[in-house]
CSV table of C-alpha atoms in Angstrom, one decimal:
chain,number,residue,atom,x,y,z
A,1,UNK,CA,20.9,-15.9,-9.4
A,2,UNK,CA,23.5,-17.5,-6.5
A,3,UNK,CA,24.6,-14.5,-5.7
A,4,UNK,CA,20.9,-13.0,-5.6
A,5,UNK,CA,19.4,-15.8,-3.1
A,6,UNK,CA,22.7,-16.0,-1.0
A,7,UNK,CA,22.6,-12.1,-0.1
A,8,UNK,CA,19.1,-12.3,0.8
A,9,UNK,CA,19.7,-15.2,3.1
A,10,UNK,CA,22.3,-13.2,4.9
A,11,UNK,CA,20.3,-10.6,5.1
A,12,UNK,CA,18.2,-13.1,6.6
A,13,UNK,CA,15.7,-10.8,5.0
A,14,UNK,CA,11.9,-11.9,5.2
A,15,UNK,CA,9.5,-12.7,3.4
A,16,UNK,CA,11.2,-14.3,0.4
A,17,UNK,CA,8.4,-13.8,-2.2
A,18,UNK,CA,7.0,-16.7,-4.2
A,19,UNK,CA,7.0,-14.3,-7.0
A,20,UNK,CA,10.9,-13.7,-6.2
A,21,UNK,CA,11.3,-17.4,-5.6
A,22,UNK,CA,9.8,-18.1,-9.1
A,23,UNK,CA,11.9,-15.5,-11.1
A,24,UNK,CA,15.1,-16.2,-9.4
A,25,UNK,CA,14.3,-20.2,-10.2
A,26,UNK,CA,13.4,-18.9,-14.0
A,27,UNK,CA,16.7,-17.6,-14.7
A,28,UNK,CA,18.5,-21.3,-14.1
A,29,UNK,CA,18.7,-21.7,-10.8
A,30,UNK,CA,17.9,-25.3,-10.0
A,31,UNK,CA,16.7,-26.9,-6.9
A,32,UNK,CA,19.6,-28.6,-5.6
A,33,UNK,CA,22.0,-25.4,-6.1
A,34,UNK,CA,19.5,-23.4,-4.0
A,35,UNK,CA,19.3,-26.1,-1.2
A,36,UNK,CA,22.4,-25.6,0.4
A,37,UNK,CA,22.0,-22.2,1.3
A,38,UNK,CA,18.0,-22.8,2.3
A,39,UNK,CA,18.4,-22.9,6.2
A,40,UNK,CA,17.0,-25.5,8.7
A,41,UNK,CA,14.6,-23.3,9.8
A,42,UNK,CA,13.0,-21.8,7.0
A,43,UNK,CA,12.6,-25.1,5.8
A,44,UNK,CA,10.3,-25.9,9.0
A,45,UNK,CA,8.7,-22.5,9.2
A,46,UNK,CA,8.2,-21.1,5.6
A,47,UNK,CA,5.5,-23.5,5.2
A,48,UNK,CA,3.2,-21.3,7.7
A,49,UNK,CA,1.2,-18.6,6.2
A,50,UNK,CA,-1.7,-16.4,7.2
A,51,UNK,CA,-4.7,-18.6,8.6
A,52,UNK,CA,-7.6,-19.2,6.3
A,53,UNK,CA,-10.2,-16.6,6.3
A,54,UNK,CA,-13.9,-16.8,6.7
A,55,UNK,CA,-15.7,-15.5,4.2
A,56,UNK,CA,-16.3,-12.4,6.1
A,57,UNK,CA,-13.1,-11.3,7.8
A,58,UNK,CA,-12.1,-7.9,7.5
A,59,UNK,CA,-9.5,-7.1,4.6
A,60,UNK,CA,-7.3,-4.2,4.3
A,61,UNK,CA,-6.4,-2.1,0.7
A,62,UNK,CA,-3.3,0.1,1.2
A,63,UNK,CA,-2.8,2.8,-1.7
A,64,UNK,CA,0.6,3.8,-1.6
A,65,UNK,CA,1.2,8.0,-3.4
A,66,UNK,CA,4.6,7.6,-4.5
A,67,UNK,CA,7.1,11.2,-4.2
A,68,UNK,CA,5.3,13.1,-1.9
A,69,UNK,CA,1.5,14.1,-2.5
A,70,UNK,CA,0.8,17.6,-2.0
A,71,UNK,CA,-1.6,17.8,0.6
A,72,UNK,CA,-2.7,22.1,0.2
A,73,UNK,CA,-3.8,21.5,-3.3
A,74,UNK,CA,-6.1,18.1,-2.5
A,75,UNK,CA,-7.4,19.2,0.6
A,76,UNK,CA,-7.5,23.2,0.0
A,77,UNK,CA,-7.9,25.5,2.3
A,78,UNK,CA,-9.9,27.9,0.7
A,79,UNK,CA,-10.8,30.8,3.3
A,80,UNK,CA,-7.4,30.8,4.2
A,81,UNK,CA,-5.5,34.2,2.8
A,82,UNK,CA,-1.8,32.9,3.7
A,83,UNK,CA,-2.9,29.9,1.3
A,84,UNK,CA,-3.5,32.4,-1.4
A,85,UNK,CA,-0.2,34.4,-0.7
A,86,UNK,CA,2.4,31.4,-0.6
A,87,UNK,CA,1.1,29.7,-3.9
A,88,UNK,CA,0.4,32.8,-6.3
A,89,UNK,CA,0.1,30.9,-9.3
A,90,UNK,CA,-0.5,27.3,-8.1
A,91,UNK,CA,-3.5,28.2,-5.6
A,92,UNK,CA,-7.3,26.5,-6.6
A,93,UNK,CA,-9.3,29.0,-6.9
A,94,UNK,CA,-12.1,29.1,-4.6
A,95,UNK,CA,-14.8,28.6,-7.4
A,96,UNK,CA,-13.1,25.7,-8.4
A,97,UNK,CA,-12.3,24.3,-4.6
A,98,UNK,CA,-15.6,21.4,-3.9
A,99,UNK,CA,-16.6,22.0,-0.3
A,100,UNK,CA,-16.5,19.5,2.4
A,101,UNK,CA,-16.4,21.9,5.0
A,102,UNK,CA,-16.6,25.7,5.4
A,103,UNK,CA,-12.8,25.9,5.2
A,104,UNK,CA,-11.6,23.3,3.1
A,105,UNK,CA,-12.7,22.0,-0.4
A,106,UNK,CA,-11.1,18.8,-2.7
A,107,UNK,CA,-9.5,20.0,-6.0
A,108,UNK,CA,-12.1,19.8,-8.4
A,109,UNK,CA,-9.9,16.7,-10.1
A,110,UNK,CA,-11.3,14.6,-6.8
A,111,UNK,CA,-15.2,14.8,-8.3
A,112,UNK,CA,-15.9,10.7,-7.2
A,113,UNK,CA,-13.8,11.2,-4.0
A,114,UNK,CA,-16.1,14.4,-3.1
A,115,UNK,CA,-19.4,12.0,-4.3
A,116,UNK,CA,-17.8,9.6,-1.1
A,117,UNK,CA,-17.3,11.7,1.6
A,118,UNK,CA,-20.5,13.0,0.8
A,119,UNK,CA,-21.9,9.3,0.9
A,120,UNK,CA,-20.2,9.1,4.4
A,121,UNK,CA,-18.0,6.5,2.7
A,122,UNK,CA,-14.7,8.7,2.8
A,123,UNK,CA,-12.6,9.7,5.6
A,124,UNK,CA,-10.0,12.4,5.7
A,125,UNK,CA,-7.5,12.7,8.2
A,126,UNK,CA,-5.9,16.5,7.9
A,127,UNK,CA,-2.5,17.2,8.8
A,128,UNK,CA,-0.9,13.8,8.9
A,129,UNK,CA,2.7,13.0,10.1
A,130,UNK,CA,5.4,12.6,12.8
A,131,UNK,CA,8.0,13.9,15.1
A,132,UNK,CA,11.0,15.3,13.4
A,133,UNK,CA,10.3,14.9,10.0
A,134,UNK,CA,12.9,13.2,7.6
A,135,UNK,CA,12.4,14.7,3.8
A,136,UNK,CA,14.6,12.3,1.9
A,137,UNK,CA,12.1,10.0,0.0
A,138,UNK,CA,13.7,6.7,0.7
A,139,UNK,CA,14.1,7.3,4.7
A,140,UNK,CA,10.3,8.6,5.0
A,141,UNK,CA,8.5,6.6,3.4
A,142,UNK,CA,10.6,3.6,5.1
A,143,UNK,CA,9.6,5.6,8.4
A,144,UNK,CA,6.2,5.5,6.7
A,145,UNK,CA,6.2,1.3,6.0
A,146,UNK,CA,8.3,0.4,9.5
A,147,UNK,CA,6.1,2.8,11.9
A,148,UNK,CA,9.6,3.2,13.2
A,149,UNK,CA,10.7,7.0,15.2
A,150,UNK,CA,12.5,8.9,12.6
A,151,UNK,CA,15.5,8.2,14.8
A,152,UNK,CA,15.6,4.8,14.9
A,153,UNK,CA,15.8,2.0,12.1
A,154,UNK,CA,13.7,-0.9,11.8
A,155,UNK,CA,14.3,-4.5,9.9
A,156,UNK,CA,10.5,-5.1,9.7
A,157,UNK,CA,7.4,-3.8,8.6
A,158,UNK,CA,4.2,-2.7,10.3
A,159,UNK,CA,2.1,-5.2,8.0
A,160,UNK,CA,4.9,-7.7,8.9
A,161,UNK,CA,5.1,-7.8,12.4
A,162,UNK,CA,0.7,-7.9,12.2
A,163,UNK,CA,1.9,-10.9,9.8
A,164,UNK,CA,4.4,-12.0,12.9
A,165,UNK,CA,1.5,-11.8,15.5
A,166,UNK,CA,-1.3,-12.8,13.4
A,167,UNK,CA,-0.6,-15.2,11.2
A,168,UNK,CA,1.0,-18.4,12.2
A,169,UNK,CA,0.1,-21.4,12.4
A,170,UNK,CA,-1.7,-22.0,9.0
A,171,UNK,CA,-2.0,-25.2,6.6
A,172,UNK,CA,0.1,-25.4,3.9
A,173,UNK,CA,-2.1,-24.8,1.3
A,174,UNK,CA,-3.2,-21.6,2.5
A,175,UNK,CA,-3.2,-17.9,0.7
A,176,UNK,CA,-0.7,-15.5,0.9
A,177,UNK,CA,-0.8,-13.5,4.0
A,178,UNK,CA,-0.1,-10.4,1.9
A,179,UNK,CA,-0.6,-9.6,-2.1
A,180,UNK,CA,1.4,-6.4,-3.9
A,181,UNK,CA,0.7,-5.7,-7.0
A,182,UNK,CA,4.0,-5.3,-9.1
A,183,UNK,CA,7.7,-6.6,-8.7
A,184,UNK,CA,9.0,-5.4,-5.3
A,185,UNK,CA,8.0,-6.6,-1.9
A,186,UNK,CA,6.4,-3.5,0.1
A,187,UNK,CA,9.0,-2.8,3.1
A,188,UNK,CA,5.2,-2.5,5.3
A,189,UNK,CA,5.7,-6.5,4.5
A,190,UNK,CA,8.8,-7.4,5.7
A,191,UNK,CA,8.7,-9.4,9.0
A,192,UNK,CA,10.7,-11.9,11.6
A,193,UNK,CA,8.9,-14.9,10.4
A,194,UNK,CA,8.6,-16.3,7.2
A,195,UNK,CA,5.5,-15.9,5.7
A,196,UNK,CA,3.7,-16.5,2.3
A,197,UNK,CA,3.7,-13.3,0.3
A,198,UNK,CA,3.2,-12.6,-3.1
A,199,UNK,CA,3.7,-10.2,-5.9
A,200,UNK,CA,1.5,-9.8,-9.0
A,201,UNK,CA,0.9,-7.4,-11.9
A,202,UNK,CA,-1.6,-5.7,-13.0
A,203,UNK,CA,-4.3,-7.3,-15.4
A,204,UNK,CA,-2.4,-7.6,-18.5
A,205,UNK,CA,0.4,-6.7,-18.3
A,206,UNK,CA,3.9,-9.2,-18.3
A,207,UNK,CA,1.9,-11.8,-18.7
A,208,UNK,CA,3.7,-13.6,-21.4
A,209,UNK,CA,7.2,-13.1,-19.3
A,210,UNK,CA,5.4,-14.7,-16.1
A,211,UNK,CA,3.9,-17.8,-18.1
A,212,UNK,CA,7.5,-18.4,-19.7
A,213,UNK,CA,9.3,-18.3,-16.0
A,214,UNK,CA,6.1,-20.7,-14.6
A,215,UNK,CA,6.7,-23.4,-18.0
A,216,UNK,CA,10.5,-23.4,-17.1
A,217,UNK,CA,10.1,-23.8,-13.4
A,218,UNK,CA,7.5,-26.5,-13.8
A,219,UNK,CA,10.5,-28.0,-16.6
A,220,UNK,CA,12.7,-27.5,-13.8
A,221,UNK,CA,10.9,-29.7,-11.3
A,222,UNK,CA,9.8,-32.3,-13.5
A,223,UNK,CA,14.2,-32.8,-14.0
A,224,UNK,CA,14.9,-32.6,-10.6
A,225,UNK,CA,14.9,-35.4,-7.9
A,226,UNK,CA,14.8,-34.5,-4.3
A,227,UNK,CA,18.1,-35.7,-2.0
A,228,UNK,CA,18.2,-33.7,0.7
A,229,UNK,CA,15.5,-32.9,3.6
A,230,UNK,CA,16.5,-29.1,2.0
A,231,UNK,CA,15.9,-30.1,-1.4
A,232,UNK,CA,12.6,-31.4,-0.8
A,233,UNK,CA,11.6,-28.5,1.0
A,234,UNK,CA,12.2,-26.5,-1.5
A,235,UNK,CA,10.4,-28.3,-4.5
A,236,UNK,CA,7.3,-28.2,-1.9
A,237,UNK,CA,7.8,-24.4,-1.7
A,238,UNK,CA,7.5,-24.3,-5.8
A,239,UNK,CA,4.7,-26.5,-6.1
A,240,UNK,CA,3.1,-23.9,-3.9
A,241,UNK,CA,4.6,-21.0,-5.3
A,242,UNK,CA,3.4,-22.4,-9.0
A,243,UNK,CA,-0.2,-23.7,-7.2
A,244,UNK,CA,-1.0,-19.9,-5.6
A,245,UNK,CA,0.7,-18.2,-9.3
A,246,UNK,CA,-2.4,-20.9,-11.4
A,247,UNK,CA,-5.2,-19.8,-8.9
A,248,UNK,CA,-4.5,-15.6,-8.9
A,249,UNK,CA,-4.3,-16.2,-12.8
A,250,UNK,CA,-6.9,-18.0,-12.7
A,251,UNK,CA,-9.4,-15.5,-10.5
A,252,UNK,CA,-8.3,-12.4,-12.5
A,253,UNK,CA,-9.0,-14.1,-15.5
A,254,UNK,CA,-12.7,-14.9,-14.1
A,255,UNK,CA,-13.2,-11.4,-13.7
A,256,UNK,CA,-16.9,-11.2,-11.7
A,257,UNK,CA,-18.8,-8.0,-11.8
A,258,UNK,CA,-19.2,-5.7,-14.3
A,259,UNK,CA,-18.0,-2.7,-13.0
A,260,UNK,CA,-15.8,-0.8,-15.9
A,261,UNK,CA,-12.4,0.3,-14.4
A,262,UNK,CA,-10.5,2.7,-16.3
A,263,UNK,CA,-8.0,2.0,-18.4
A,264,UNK,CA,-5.1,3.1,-16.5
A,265,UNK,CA,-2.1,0.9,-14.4
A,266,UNK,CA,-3.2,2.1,-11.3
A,267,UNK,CA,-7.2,1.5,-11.9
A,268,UNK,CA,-6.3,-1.8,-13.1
A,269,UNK,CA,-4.5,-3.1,-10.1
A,270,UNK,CA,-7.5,-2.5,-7.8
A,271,UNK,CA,-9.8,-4.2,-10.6
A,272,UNK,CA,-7.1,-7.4,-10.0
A,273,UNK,CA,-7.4,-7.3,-6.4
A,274,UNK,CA,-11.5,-6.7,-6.5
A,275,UNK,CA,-10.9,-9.9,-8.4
A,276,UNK,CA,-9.0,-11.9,-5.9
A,277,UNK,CA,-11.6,-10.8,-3.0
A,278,UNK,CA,-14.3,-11.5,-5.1
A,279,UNK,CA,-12.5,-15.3,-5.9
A,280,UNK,CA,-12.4,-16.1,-2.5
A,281,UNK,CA,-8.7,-15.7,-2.0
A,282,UNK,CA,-8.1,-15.5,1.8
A,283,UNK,CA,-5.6,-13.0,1.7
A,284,UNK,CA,-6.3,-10.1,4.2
A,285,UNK,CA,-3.8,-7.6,2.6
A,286,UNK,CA,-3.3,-6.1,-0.9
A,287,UNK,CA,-0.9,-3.5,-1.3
A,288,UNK,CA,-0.7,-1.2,-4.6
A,289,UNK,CA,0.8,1.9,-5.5
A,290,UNK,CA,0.3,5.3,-7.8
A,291,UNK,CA,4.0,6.7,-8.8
A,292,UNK,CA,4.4,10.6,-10.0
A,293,UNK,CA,3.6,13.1,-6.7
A,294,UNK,CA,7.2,14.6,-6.6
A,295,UNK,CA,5.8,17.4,-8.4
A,296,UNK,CA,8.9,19.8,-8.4
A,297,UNK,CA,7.9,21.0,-11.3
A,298,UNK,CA,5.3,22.9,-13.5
A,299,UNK,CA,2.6,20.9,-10.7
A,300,UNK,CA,-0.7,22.0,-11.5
A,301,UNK,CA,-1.8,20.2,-14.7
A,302,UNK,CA,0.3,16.7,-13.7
A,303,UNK,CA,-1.3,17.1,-10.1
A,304,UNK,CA,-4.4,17.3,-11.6
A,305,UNK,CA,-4.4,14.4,-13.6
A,306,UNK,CA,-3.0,12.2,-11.0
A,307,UNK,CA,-5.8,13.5,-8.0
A,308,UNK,CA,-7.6,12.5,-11.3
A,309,UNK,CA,-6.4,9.1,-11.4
A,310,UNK,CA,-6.8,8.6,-8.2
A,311,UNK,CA,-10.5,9.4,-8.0
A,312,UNK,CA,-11.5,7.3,-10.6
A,313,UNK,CA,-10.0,4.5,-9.6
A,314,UNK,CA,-10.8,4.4,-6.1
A,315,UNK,CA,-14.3,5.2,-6.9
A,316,UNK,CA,-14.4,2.5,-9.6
A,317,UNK,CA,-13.2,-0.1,-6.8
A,318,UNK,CA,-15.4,1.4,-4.1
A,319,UNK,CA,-18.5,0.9,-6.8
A,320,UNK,CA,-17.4,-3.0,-7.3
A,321,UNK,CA,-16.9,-4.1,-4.2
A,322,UNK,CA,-20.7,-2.5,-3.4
A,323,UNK,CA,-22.2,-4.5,-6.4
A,324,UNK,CA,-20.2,-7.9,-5.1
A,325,UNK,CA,-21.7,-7.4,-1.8
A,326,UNK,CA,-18.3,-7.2,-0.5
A,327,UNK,CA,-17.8,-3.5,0.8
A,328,UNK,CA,-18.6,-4.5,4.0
A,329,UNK,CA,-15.4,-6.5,4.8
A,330,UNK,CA,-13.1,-4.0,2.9
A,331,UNK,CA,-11.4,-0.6,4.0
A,332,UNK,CA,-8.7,0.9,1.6
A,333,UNK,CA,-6.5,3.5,2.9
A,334,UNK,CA,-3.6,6.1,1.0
A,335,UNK,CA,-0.4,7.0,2.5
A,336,UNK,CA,2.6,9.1,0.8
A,337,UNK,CA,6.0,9.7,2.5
A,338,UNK,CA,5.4,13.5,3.4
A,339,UNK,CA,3.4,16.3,2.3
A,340,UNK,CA,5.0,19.3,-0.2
A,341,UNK,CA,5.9,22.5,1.7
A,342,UNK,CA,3.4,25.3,1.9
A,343,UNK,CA,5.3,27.9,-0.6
A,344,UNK,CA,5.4,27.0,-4.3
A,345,UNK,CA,9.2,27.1,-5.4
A,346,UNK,CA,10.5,29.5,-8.7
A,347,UNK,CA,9.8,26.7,-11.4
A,348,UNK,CA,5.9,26.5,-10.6
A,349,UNK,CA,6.1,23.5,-8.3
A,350,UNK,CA,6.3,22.4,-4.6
A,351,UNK,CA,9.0,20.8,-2.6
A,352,UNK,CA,9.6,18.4,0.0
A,353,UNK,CA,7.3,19.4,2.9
A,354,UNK,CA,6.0,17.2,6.0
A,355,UNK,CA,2.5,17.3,7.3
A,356,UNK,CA,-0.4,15.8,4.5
A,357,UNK,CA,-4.2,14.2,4.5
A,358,UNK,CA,-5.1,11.0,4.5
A,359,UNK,CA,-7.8,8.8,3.3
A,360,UNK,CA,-9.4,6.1,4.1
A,361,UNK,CA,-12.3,5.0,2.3
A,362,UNK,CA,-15.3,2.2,3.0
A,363,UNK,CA,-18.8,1.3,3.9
A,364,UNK,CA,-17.8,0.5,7.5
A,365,UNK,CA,-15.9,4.0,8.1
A,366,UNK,CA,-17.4,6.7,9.5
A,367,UNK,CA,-16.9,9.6,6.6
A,368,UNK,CA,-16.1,13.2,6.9
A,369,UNK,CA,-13.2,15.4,7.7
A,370,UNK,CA,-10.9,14.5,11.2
A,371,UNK,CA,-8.7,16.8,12.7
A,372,UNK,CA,-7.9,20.8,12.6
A,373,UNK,CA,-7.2,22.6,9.7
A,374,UNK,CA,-3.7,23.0,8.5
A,375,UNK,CA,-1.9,26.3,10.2
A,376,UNK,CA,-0.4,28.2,7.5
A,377,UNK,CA,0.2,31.3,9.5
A,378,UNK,CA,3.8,30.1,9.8
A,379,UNK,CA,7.2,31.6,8.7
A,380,UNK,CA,7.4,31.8,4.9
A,381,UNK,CA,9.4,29.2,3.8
A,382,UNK,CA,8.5,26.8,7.4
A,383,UNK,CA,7.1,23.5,6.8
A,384,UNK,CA,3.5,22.6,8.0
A,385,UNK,CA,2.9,21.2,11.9
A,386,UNK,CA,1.7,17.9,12.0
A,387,UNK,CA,-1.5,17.0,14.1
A,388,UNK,CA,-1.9,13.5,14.0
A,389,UNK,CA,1.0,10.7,14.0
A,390,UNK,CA,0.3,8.3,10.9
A,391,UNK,CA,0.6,5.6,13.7
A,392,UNK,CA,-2.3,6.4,15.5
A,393,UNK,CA,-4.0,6.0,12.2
A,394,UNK,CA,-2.1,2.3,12.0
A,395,UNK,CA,-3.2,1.9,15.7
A,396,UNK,CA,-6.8,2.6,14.6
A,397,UNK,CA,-6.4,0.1,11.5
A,398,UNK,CA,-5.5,-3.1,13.4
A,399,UNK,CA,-7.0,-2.8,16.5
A,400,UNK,CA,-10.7,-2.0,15.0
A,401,UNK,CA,-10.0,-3.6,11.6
A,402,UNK,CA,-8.0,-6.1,11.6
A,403,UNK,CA,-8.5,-7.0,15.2
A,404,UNK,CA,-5.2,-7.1,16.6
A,405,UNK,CA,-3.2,-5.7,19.4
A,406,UNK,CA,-1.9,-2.3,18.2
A,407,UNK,CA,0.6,-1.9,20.9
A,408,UNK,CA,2.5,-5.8,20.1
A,409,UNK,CA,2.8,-4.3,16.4
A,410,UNK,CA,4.0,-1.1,17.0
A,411,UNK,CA,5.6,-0.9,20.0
A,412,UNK,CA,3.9,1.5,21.7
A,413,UNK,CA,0.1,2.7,22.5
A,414,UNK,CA,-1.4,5.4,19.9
A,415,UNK,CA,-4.3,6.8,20.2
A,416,UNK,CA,-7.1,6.0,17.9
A,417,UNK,CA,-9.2,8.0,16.0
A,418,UNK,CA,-12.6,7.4,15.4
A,419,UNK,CA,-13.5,7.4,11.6
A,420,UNK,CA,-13.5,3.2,12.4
């Protein structure tokens, strides 16, 4: 546990979860031992979180696809003959394809998504992506959750450095600027300044483990006796950390509404954060994530069920927030790292490609389908051109949604694009 808190001091890596802080502190790590490597000023900054929202500030979902969704077979370009001729036996079929436009269709798995857009409460941005495309998992999607050039390397965030320009400031006793839902903090969180962030699991699930770390970490503080300006800081930052654990606990556990999610991880966490919106948590940013879309192999029937997944819990959450009266303040948007490559590969699956749709879904957006088409009439094995850079979606994001300066976060002026 030494060892754990010292690297990520040196790191001088940011934000230091209160979830983190709690585990590491479960596994016998005391106050005093942790004190002399708590710097000066994180002591006098931690403390500063995001500001205390109104009722009605705007709030931002982020779904992350995890591996790579494949963007031909969710968006499909169903008039399109080199679609046809590139995927023999992964292609949707036509009569399968639902229609949004005369050229493209969702997979038929994406039912309540298709009910949406047709609602005007679904957006789709075709052909998402960036210059010189990276196809390693962990470098894109870090391009992806930095808004970095895939040249260049970045220490923080996007989400961060909106945290960085946003969010000082605060009392202590306010909510976490940002909320993930699992064990590891989001790189899209990661920031210059300390800030209060904190990671949760889905409804049900660890909740034994967590209540075991919180008992020995209240044990823990009851033992200990403050001696140092450090020390003290650092019992404050538990008493938080254990005040903010009590009230998410306590709001999931409330559960308003009565919208039935399914019963699936991924459904779940969105059901949890409907919850903490619905509690009155001030936190403007949830971030959850949907694992499986590296689909190298045998893709049809595992894609399926996960566009499947997706759907149902995205229009489950959609559906809640409408009967809470809180859709309004709420826009969730999808990302994954890249695209899959236009030509199915010899074991009846698809491989790293660039270029992929995007959605972003609310009663505030303006619905339909964004952009050109994708250009399959490309070499055969050639990857898909990208149309839009993901950061002009980001631009978009904070300076109509969140209502901050797009260029101070990401370095550079994107062009919006009007489905806000």
């Amino acid at each position: 546990s030494i060892t754990r808190i010292q690297s990520l001091l040196k790191m001088k890596r940011t934000p230091f979860t209160r979830r983190e802080f709690l585990t590491t502190s479960g596994r016998g790590l005391g106050l005093l031992a942790f004190s002399q490597w708590a710097p000066l000023f994180l002591a006098q900054t931690t403390l500063s979180g995001a500001p205390k929202a109104e009722k009605d500030r705007t709030i931002l979902v982020l779904v992350q696809l995890a591996g790579g969704n494949d963007g031909l077979n969710t968006c499909v370009p169903f008039e399109d003959r080199f679609y046809y001729n590139r995927r023999p036996t992964l292609a949707i079929p036509k009569s399968n394809v639902l229609p949004i436009s005369d050229t493209i269709g969702f997979h038929q798995s994406c039912e309540p998504l298709f009910r949406l857009l047709k609602d005007e409460k679904l957006s789709v941005i075709q052909n998402v992506g960036y210059p010189n495309p990276n196809r390693s998992h962990f470098r894109s999607m870090e391009i992806w959750e930095t808004a970095s050039d895939s040249d260049q390397n970045s220490s923080t965030g996007w989400l961060g450095r909106y945290f960085d320009n946003a969010c000082n400031g605060s009392p202590t006793n306010a909510a976490p600027a940002g909320i993930h839902l699992g064990n590891e903090t989001p790189q899209a969180f990661l920031a210059n300044k300390p800030h209060a962030i904190h990671g949760v699991q889905p409804r049900n699930q660890k909740q034994k483990r967590d209540n075991e770390t919180t008992d020995l970490v209240k044990s823990l503080l009851k033992k200990s006796q403050p001696s140092s300006q450090n020390a003290s800081f650092l019992q404050h930052t538990m008493m938080n950390a254990l005040a903010t654990d009590d009230r998410v606990r306590k709001l999931i556990e409330k559960r308003p509404g009565t919208t039935i999610y399914p019963n699936h991880p991924f459904s779940q966490s969105l059901a949890t954060i409907a919850s903490l919106i619905a509690g009155g948590m001030e936190t403007r940013v949830y971030f959850t994530s949907l694992g499986g879309f590296d689909t190298h192999g045998n893709q049809a029937n595992q894609h399926a069920n996960l566009l499947r997944t997706l759907s149902d819990g995205l229009s489950a959450f959609q559906k809640d927030l409408e009967a809470l009266k809180l859709d309004d303040q709420v826009v969730t948007m999808t990302f994954s790292e890249f695209g899959r490559r236009p030509i199915e590969n010899d074991s009846k699956g698809t491989d790293h490609g660039t270029a992929a749709p995007l959605f972003v879904m609310g009663s505030k957006v303006r619905g339909g389908l964004f952009g050109p088409d994708p250009n399959l009439r490309i070499e055969k094995n050639a990857d898909l051109e990208y149309s839009a850079d993901f950061r002009r979606v980001y631009a978009t994001i904070l300076d109509r949604w969140l209502e901050c300066d797009s260029e101070s976060v990401l370095g550079g002026k994107f062009d919006p694009i009007s489905f806000l």
